[in-house]
Coordinates of C-alpha atoms in Angstrom, one line a residue:
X15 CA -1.9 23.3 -21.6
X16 CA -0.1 20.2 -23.8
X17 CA -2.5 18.0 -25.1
X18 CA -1.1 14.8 -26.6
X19 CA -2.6 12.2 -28.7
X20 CA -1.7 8.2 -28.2
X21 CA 0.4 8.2 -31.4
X22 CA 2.5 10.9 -29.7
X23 CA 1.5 14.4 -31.2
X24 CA 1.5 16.9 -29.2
X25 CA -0.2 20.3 -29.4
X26 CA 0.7 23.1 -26.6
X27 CA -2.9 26.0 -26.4
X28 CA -2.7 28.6 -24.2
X29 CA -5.1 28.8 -22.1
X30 CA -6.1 32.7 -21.2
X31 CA -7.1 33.2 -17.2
X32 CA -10.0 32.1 -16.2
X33 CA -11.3 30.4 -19.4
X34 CA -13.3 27.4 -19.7
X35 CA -12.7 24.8 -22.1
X36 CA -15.2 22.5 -23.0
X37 CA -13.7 19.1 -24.4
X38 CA -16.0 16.6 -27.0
X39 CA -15.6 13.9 -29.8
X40 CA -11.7 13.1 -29.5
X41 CA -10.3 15.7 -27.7
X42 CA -12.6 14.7 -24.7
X43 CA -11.4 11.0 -25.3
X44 CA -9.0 10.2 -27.2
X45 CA -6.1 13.3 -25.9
X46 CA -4.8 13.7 -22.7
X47 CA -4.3 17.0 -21.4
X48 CA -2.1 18.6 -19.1
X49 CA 0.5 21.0 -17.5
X50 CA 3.6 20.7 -17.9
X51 CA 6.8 22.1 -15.1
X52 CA 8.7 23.9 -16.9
X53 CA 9.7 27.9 -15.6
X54 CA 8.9 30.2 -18.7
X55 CA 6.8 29.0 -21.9
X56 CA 7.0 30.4 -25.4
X57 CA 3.5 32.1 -26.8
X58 CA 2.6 34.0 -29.7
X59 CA 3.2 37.7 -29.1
X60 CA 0.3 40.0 -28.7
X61 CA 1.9 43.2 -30.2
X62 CA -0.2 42.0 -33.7
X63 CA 2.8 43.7 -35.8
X64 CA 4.7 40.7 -36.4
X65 CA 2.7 37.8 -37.5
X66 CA 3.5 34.5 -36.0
X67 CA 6.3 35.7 -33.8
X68 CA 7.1 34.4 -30.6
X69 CA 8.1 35.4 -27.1
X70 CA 9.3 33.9 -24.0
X71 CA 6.8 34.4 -21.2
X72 CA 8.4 33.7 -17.3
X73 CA 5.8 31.1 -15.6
X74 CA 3.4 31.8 -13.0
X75 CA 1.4 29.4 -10.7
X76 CA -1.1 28.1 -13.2
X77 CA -4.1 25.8 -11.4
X78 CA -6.8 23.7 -14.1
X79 CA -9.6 22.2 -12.6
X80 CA -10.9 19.0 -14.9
X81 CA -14.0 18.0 -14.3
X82 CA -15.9 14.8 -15.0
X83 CA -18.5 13.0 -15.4
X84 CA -18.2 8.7 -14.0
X85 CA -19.9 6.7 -16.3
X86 CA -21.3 3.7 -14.1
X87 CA -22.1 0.8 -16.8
X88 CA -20.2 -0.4 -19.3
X89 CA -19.1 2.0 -22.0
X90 CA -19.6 1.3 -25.8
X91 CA -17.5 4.5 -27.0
X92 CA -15.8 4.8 -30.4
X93 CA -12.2 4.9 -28.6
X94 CA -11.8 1.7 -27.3
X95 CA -8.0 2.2 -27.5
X96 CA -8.2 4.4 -24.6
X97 CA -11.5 2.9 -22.6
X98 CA -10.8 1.3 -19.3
X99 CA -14.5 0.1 -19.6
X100 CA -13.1 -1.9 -22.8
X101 CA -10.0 -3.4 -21.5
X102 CA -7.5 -0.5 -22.0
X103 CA -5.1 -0.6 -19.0
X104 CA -2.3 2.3 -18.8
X105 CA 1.1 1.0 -19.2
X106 CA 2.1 1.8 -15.9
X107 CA -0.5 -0.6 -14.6
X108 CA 0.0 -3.7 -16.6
X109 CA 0.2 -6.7 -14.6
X110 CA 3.9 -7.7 -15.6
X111 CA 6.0 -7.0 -18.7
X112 CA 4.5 -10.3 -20.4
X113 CA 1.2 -10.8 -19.7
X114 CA -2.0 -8.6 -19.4
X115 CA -4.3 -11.5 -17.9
X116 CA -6.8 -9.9 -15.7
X117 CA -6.7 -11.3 -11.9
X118 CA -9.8 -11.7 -10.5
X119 CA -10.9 -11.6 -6.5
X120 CA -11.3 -15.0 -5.3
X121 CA -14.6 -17.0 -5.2
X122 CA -13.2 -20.4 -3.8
X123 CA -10.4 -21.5 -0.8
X124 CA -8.4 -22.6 -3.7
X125 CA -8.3 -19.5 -5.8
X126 CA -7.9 -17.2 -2.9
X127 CA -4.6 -20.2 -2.0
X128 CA -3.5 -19.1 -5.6
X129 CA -3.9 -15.3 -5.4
X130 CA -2.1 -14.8 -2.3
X131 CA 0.9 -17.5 -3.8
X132 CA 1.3 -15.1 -6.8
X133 CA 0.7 -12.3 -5.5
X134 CA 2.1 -12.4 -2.3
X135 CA 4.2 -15.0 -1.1
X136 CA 6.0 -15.4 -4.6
X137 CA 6.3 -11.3 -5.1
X138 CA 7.8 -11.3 -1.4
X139 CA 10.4 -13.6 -2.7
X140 CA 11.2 -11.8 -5.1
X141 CA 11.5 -8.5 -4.0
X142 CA 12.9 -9.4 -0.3
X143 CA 16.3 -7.7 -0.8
X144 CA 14.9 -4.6 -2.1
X145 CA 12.4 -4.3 0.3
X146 CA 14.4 -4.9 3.3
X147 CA 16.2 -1.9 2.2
X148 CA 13.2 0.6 2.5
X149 CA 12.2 -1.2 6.3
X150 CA 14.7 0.0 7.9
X151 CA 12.4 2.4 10.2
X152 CA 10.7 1.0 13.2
X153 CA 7.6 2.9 13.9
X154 CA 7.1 4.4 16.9
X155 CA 3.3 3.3 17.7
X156 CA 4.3 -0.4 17.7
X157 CA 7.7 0.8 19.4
X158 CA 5.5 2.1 22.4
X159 CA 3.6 -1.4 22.8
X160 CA 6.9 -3.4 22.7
X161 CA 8.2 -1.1 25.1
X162 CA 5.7 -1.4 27.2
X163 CA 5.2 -5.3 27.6
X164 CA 6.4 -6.6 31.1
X165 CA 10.5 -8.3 31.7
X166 CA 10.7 -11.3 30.5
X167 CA 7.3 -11.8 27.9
X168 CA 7.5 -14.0 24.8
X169 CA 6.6 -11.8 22.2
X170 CA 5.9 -13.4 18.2
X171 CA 6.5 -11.0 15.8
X172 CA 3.7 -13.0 12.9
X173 CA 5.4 -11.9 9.7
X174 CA 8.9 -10.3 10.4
X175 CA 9.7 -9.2 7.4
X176 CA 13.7 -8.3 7.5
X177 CA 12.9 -8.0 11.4
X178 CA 12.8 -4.7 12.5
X179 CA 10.7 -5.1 15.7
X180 CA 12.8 -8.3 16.6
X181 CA 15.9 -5.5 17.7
X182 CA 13.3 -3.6 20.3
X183 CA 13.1 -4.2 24.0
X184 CA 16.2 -6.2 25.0
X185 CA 14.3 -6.9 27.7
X186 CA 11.9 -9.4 26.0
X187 CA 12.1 -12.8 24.2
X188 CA 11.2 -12.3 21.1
X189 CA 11.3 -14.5 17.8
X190 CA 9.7 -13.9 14.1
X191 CA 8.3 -15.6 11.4
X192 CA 7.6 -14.9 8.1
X193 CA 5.9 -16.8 4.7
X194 CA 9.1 -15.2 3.4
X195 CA 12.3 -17.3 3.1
X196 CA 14.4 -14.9 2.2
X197 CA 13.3 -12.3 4.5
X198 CA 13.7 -14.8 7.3
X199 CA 17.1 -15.2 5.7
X200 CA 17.7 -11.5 6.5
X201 CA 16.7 -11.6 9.7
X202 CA 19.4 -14.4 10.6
X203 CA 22.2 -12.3 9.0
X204 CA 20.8 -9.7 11.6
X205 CA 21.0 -12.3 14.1
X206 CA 17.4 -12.5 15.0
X207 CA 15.3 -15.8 15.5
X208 CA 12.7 -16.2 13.0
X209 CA 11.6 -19.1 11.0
X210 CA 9.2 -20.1 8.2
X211 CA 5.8 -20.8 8.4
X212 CA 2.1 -20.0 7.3
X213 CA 0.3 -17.9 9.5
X214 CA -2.6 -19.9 8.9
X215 CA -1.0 -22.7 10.8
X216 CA 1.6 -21.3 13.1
X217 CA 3.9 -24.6 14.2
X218 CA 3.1 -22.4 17.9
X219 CA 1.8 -24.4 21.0
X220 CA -1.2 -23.2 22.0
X221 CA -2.0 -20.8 25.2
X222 CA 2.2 -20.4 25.5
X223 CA 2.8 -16.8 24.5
X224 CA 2.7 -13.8 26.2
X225 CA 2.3 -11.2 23.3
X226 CA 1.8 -11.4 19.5
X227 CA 2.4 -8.3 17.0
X228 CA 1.3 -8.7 13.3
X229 CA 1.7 -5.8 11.6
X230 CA 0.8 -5.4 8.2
X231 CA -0.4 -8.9 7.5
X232 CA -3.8 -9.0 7.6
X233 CA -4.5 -6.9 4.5
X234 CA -2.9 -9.3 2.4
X235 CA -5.5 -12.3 2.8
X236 CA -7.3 -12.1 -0.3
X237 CA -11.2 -13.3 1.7
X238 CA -12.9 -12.2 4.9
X239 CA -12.3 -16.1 5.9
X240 CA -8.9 -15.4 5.2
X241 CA -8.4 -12.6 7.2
X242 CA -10.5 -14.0 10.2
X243 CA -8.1 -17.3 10.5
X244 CA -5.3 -15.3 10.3
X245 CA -7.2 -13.8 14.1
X246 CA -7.8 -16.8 15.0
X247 CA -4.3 -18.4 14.9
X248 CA -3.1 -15.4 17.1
X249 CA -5.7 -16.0 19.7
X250 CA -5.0 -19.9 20.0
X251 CA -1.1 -19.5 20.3
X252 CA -1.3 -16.0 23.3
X253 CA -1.8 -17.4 26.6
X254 CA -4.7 -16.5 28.8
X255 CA -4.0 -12.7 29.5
X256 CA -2.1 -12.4 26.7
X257 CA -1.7 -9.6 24.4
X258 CA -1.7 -8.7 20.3
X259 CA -1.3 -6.0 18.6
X260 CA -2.6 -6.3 14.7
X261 CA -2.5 -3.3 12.1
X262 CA -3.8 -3.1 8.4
X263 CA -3.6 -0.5 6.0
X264 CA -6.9 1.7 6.1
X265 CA -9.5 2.4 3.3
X266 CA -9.8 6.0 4.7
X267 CA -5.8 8.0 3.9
X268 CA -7.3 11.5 4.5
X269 CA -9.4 12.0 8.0
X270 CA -10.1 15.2 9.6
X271 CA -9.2 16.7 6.4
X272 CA -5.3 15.8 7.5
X273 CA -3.9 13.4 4.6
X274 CA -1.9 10.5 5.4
X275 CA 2.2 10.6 4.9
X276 CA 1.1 7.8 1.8
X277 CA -0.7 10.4 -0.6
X278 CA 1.8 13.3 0.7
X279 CA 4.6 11.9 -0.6
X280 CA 5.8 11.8 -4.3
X281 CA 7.2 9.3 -6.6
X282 CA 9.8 11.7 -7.4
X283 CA 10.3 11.7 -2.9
X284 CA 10.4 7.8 -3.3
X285 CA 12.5 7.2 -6.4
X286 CA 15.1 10.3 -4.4
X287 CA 15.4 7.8 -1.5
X288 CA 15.6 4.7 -3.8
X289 CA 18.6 6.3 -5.6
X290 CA 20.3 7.7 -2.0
X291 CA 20.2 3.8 -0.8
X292 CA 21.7 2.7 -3.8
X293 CA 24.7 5.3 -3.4
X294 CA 25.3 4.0 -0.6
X295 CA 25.3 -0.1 -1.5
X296 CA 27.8 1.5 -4.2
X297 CA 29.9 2.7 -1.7
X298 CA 30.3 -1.0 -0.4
X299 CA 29.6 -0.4 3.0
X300 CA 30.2 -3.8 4.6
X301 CA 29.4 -5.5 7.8
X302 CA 26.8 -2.9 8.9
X303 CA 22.5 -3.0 8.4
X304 CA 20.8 -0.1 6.9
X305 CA 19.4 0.8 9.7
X306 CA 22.9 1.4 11.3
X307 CA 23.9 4.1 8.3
X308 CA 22.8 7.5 9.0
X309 CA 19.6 7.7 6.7
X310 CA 16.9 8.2 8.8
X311 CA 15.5 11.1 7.3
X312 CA 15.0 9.3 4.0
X313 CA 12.1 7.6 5.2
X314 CA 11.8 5.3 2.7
X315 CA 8.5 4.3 0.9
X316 CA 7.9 1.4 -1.3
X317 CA 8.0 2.9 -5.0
X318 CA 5.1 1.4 -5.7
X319 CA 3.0 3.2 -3.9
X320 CA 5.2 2.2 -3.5
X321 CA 4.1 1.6 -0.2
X322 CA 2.5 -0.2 -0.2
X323 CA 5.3 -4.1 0.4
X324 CA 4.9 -7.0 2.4
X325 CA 6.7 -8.2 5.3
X326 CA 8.2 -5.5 6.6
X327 CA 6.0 -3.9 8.7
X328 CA 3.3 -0.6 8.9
X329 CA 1.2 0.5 11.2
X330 CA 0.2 3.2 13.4
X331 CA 0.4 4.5 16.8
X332 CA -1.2 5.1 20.3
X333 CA -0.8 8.9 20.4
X334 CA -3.3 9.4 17.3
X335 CA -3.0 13.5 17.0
X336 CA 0.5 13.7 18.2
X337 CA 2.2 11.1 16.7
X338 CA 3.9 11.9 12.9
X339 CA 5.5 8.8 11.8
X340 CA 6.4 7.7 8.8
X341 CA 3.6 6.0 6.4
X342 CA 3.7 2.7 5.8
X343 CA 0.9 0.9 3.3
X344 CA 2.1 -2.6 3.8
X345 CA 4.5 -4.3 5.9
X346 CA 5.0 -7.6 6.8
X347 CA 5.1 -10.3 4.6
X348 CA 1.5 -12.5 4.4
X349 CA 0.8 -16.0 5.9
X350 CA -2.1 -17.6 4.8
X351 CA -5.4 -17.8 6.7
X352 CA -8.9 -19.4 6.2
X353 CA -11.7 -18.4 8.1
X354 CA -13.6 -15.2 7.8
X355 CA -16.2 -13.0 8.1
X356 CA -16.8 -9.2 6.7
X357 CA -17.8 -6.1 8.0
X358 CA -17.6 -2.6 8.0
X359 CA -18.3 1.0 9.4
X360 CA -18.7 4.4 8.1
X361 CA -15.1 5.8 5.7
X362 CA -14.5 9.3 6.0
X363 CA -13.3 11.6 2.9
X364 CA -13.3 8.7 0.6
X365 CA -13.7 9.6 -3.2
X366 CA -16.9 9.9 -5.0
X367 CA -15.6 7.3 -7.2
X368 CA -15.6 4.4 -4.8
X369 CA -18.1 1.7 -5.2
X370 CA -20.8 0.3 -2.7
X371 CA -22.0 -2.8 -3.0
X372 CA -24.9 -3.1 -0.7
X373 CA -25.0 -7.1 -1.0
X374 CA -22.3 -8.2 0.7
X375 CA -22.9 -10.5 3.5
X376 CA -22.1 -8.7 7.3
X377 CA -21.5 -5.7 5.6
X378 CA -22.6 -2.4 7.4
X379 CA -24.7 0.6 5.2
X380 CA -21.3 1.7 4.0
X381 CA -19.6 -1.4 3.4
X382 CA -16.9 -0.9 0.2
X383 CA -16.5 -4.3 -1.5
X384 CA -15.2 -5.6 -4.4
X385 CA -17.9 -8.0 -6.3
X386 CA -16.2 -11.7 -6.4
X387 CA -15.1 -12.7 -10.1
X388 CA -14.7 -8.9 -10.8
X389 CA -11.2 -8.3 -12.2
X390 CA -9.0 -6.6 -9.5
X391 CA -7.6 -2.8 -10.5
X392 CA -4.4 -1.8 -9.9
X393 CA -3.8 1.2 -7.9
X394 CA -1.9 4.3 -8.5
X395 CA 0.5 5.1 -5.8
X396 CA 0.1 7.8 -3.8
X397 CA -4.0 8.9 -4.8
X398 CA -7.0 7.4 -2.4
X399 CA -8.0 3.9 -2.6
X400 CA -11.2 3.6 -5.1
X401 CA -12.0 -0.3 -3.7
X402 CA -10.6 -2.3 -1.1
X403 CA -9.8 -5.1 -2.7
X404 CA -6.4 -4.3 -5.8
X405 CA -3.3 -4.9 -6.7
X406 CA -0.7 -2.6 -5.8
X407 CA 2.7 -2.3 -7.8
X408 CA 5.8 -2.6 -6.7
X409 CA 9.0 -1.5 -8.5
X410 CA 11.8 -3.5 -7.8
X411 CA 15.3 -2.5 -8.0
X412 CA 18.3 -4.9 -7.8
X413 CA 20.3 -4.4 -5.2
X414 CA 23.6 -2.2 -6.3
X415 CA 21.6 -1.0 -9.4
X416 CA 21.3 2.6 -10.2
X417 CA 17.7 4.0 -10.9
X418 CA 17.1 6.3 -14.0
X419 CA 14.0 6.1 -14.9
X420 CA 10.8 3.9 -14.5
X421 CA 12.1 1.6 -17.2
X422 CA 14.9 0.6 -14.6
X423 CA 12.3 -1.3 -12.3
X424 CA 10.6 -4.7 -13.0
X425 CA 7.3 -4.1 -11.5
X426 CA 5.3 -6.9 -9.5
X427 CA 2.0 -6.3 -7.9
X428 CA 0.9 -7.4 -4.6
X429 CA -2.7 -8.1 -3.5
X430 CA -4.3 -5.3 -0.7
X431 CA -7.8 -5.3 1.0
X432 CA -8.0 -2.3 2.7
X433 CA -9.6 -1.7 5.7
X434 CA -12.7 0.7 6.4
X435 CA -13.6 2.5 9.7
X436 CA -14.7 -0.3 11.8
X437 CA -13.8 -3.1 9.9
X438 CA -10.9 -4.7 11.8
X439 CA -12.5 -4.1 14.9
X440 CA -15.7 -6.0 13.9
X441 CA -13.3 -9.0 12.6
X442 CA -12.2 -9.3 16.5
X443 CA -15.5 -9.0 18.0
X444 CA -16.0 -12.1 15.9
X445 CA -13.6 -14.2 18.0
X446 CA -14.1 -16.4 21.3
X447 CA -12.6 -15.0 24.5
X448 CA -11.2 -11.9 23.5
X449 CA -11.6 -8.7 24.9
X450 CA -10.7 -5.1 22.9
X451 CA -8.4 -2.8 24.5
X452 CA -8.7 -0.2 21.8
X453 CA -8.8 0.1 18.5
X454 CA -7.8 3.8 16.6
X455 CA -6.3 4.7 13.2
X456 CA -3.1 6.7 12.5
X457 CA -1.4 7.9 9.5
X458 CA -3.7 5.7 7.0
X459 CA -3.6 2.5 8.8
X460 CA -5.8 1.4 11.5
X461 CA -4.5 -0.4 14.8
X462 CA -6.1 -2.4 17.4
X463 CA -5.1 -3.9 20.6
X464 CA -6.5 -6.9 21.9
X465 CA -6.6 -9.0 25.4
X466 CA -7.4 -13.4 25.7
X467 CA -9.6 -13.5 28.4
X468 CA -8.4 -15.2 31.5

């Protein structure tokens, strides 16, 4: 076991099988502690005839359990310099490279406006080329719908991203927009019709399409008003009859004791893939999309969590138990929306960590909500959400630009309200004239299909 100290020291203990160690004072802390990969480690010998000698020892599988205790008001502790509960934030989650301003969930229209412009729209923007790279990958679930929607439908694809669903089903007229611009400007070079707009507004008449897909929006509205407007907008532009199909990222990323593809996969998986797409923008390929180079088994995750992204698209499928597709936590970029209301059902294999805040308006028994003011946490990729509301990192890399290490990236961070079990299907039963085909969850995101009634 190393245990290392914030000014760097280091001091390697070996640990004996089966011992306990009981931390206190600093150690318990102030030290971190863990165990290193290496394949052999060097230990004092045990012959006793040689004081202080050493030997090389070949490495086993070596488990440590840590256990904790969660501290649930606010710590006074003599180590400030390492107390989240006193404003110590890990370097690895500092908002940007400049500034350590807390960001706080929303408690007016115009703060949530200003959230979702720095935290989504503007990140977006920024990170459009890079993140067009890892969407390359259309998922099969929302694959299945498209394919399945009747000759000759008029299909909105509400936050394109780079596109990817705009290629699928020839036999369909389909067109995207995105709060994007440059992600709309990718999907011209690809040759596919998309414009700009807010999703809270779509520029759409209403009752005149067929079928709208919006897939990984929702999650990026930063209040249940938000996220209910967002709903809204889709049911005013599908015609009577018409059909959408809306995703979000879920709350729960482990059910039936199956985890999700998002906390199976590594960061050393995603920055592997980063660095095999860079290869091959060094190689100069011209003329030809990602998606037409023979990389599908990179499966490409945002290296934030990678995953989690914005207008690009995630979701789930139909065929819950049978389908294995590729984890996605955020796709498409955000529009804005306004009008909303919350709710909730019952998580499954959520953390003991999470909080419940039983005061939340609409909220069912095991409603998960983040208090408004509170300061918004960023997550760490790849582990189970501890709220729904945070800000999730993403590393960007320039296009062309080889990766190294973590310093390489500029990291931005992108607001995320994940969804609990029955969540998004409550937010529909809140709209007029809508009927719910189904609603189900697959590989950490939940998916539901709705009908306007005739």
């Amino acid at each position: 076991m190393l245990f290392t100290r914030p000014s760097g020291r280091q001091l390697p203990l070996v640990l004996p099988p089966r011992s306990l160690l009981v931390l206190s004072g600093e150690a318990r802390y102030l030290w971190s502690h863990g165990i290193i990969s290496r394949k052999s480690d060097v230990v004092p010998t045990k012959d006793g005839l040689s004081e202080g000698a050493l030997t090389v020892v070949p490495r086993g599988v070596r488990t440590s359990f840590t256990f904790r205790s969660v501290k649930w008001t606010p710590c006074k502790c003599a180590f400030p310099e390492r107390c989240d509960s006193q404003g110590y934030v890990k370097d690895s989650e500092t908002l940007s490279s400049t500034s350590k301003t807390p960001v706080k969930l929303p408690s007016t229209e115009y703060e949530a406006a200003t959230l979702e412009a720095s935290h989504v729209h503007d990140v977006y923007d920024n990170i459009a080329s890079h993140f067009s790279e890892t969407r390359y990958k259309a998922w099969p679930p929302v694959v299945d719908f498209l394919q399945g929607i009747p000759f000759g439908s008029i299909v909105l694809d509400i936050g394109c991203g780079n596109g990817k669903y705009l290629g699928i089903n020839s036999n369909l007229y389909k067109f995207g927009c995105d709060r994007s611009r440059n992600l709309v400007s990718v999907c011209r070079e690809r040759s596919h019709q998309a414009f700009v707009c807010d999703s809270l507004s779509l520029p759409v008449r209403g009752n005149s399409l067929d079928v709208c897909i919006c897939i990984a929006v929702l999650h990026h509205f930063t209040t249940v008003e938000r996220r209910l407007h967002g709903l809204k907008e889709i049911v005013r532009v599908l015609r009577p009859g018409g059909k959408a199909l809306v995703t979000v990222w879920a709350l729960e990323q482990e059910k039936n004791k199956k985890k999700s593809t998002y906390l199976k996969k590594t960061k050393s998986d995603a920055k592997s893939r980063s660095n095999k797409i860079g290869a091959i923008q060094d190689r100069k390929i011209e003329n030809k999309c990602v998606e037409d180079i023979n990389i599908s088994n990179l499966d490409i995750e945002e290296l934030s969590d990678d995953k989690l992204c914005s207008s690009g698209g995630a979701t789930q499928g139909d065929k819950i138990d049978s389908l294995k597709v590729c984890g996605e936590e955020a796709g498409t970029t955000l529009m804005n929306s306004s009008d909303l209301s919350e709710t909730t059902g019952k998580s499954e294999s959520v953390t003991s960590e999470i909080t419940i805040n039983e005061n939340v308006a609409n909220l069912g028994d095991t409603g998960v909500e983040t208090p408004v003011n509170s300061d918004l946490n960023v997550h760490s990729n790849r582990t189970q959400f501890k709220q729904q509301d945070m800000l999730v990192p993403w590393h960007f890399k320039k296009p062309g630009e080889k990766v190294t290490s973590d310093k390489d990236f500029e990291v931005y961070h992108r607001f995320y309200h994940v969804f609990v079990d029955g969540e998004l299907e409550y937010l529909c039963s809140q709209l007029s004239d809508v009927t719910i085909d189904k609603c189900y969850y697959v590989e950490g995101n939940w998916f539901i299909i709705f009908q306007k009634n005739l």
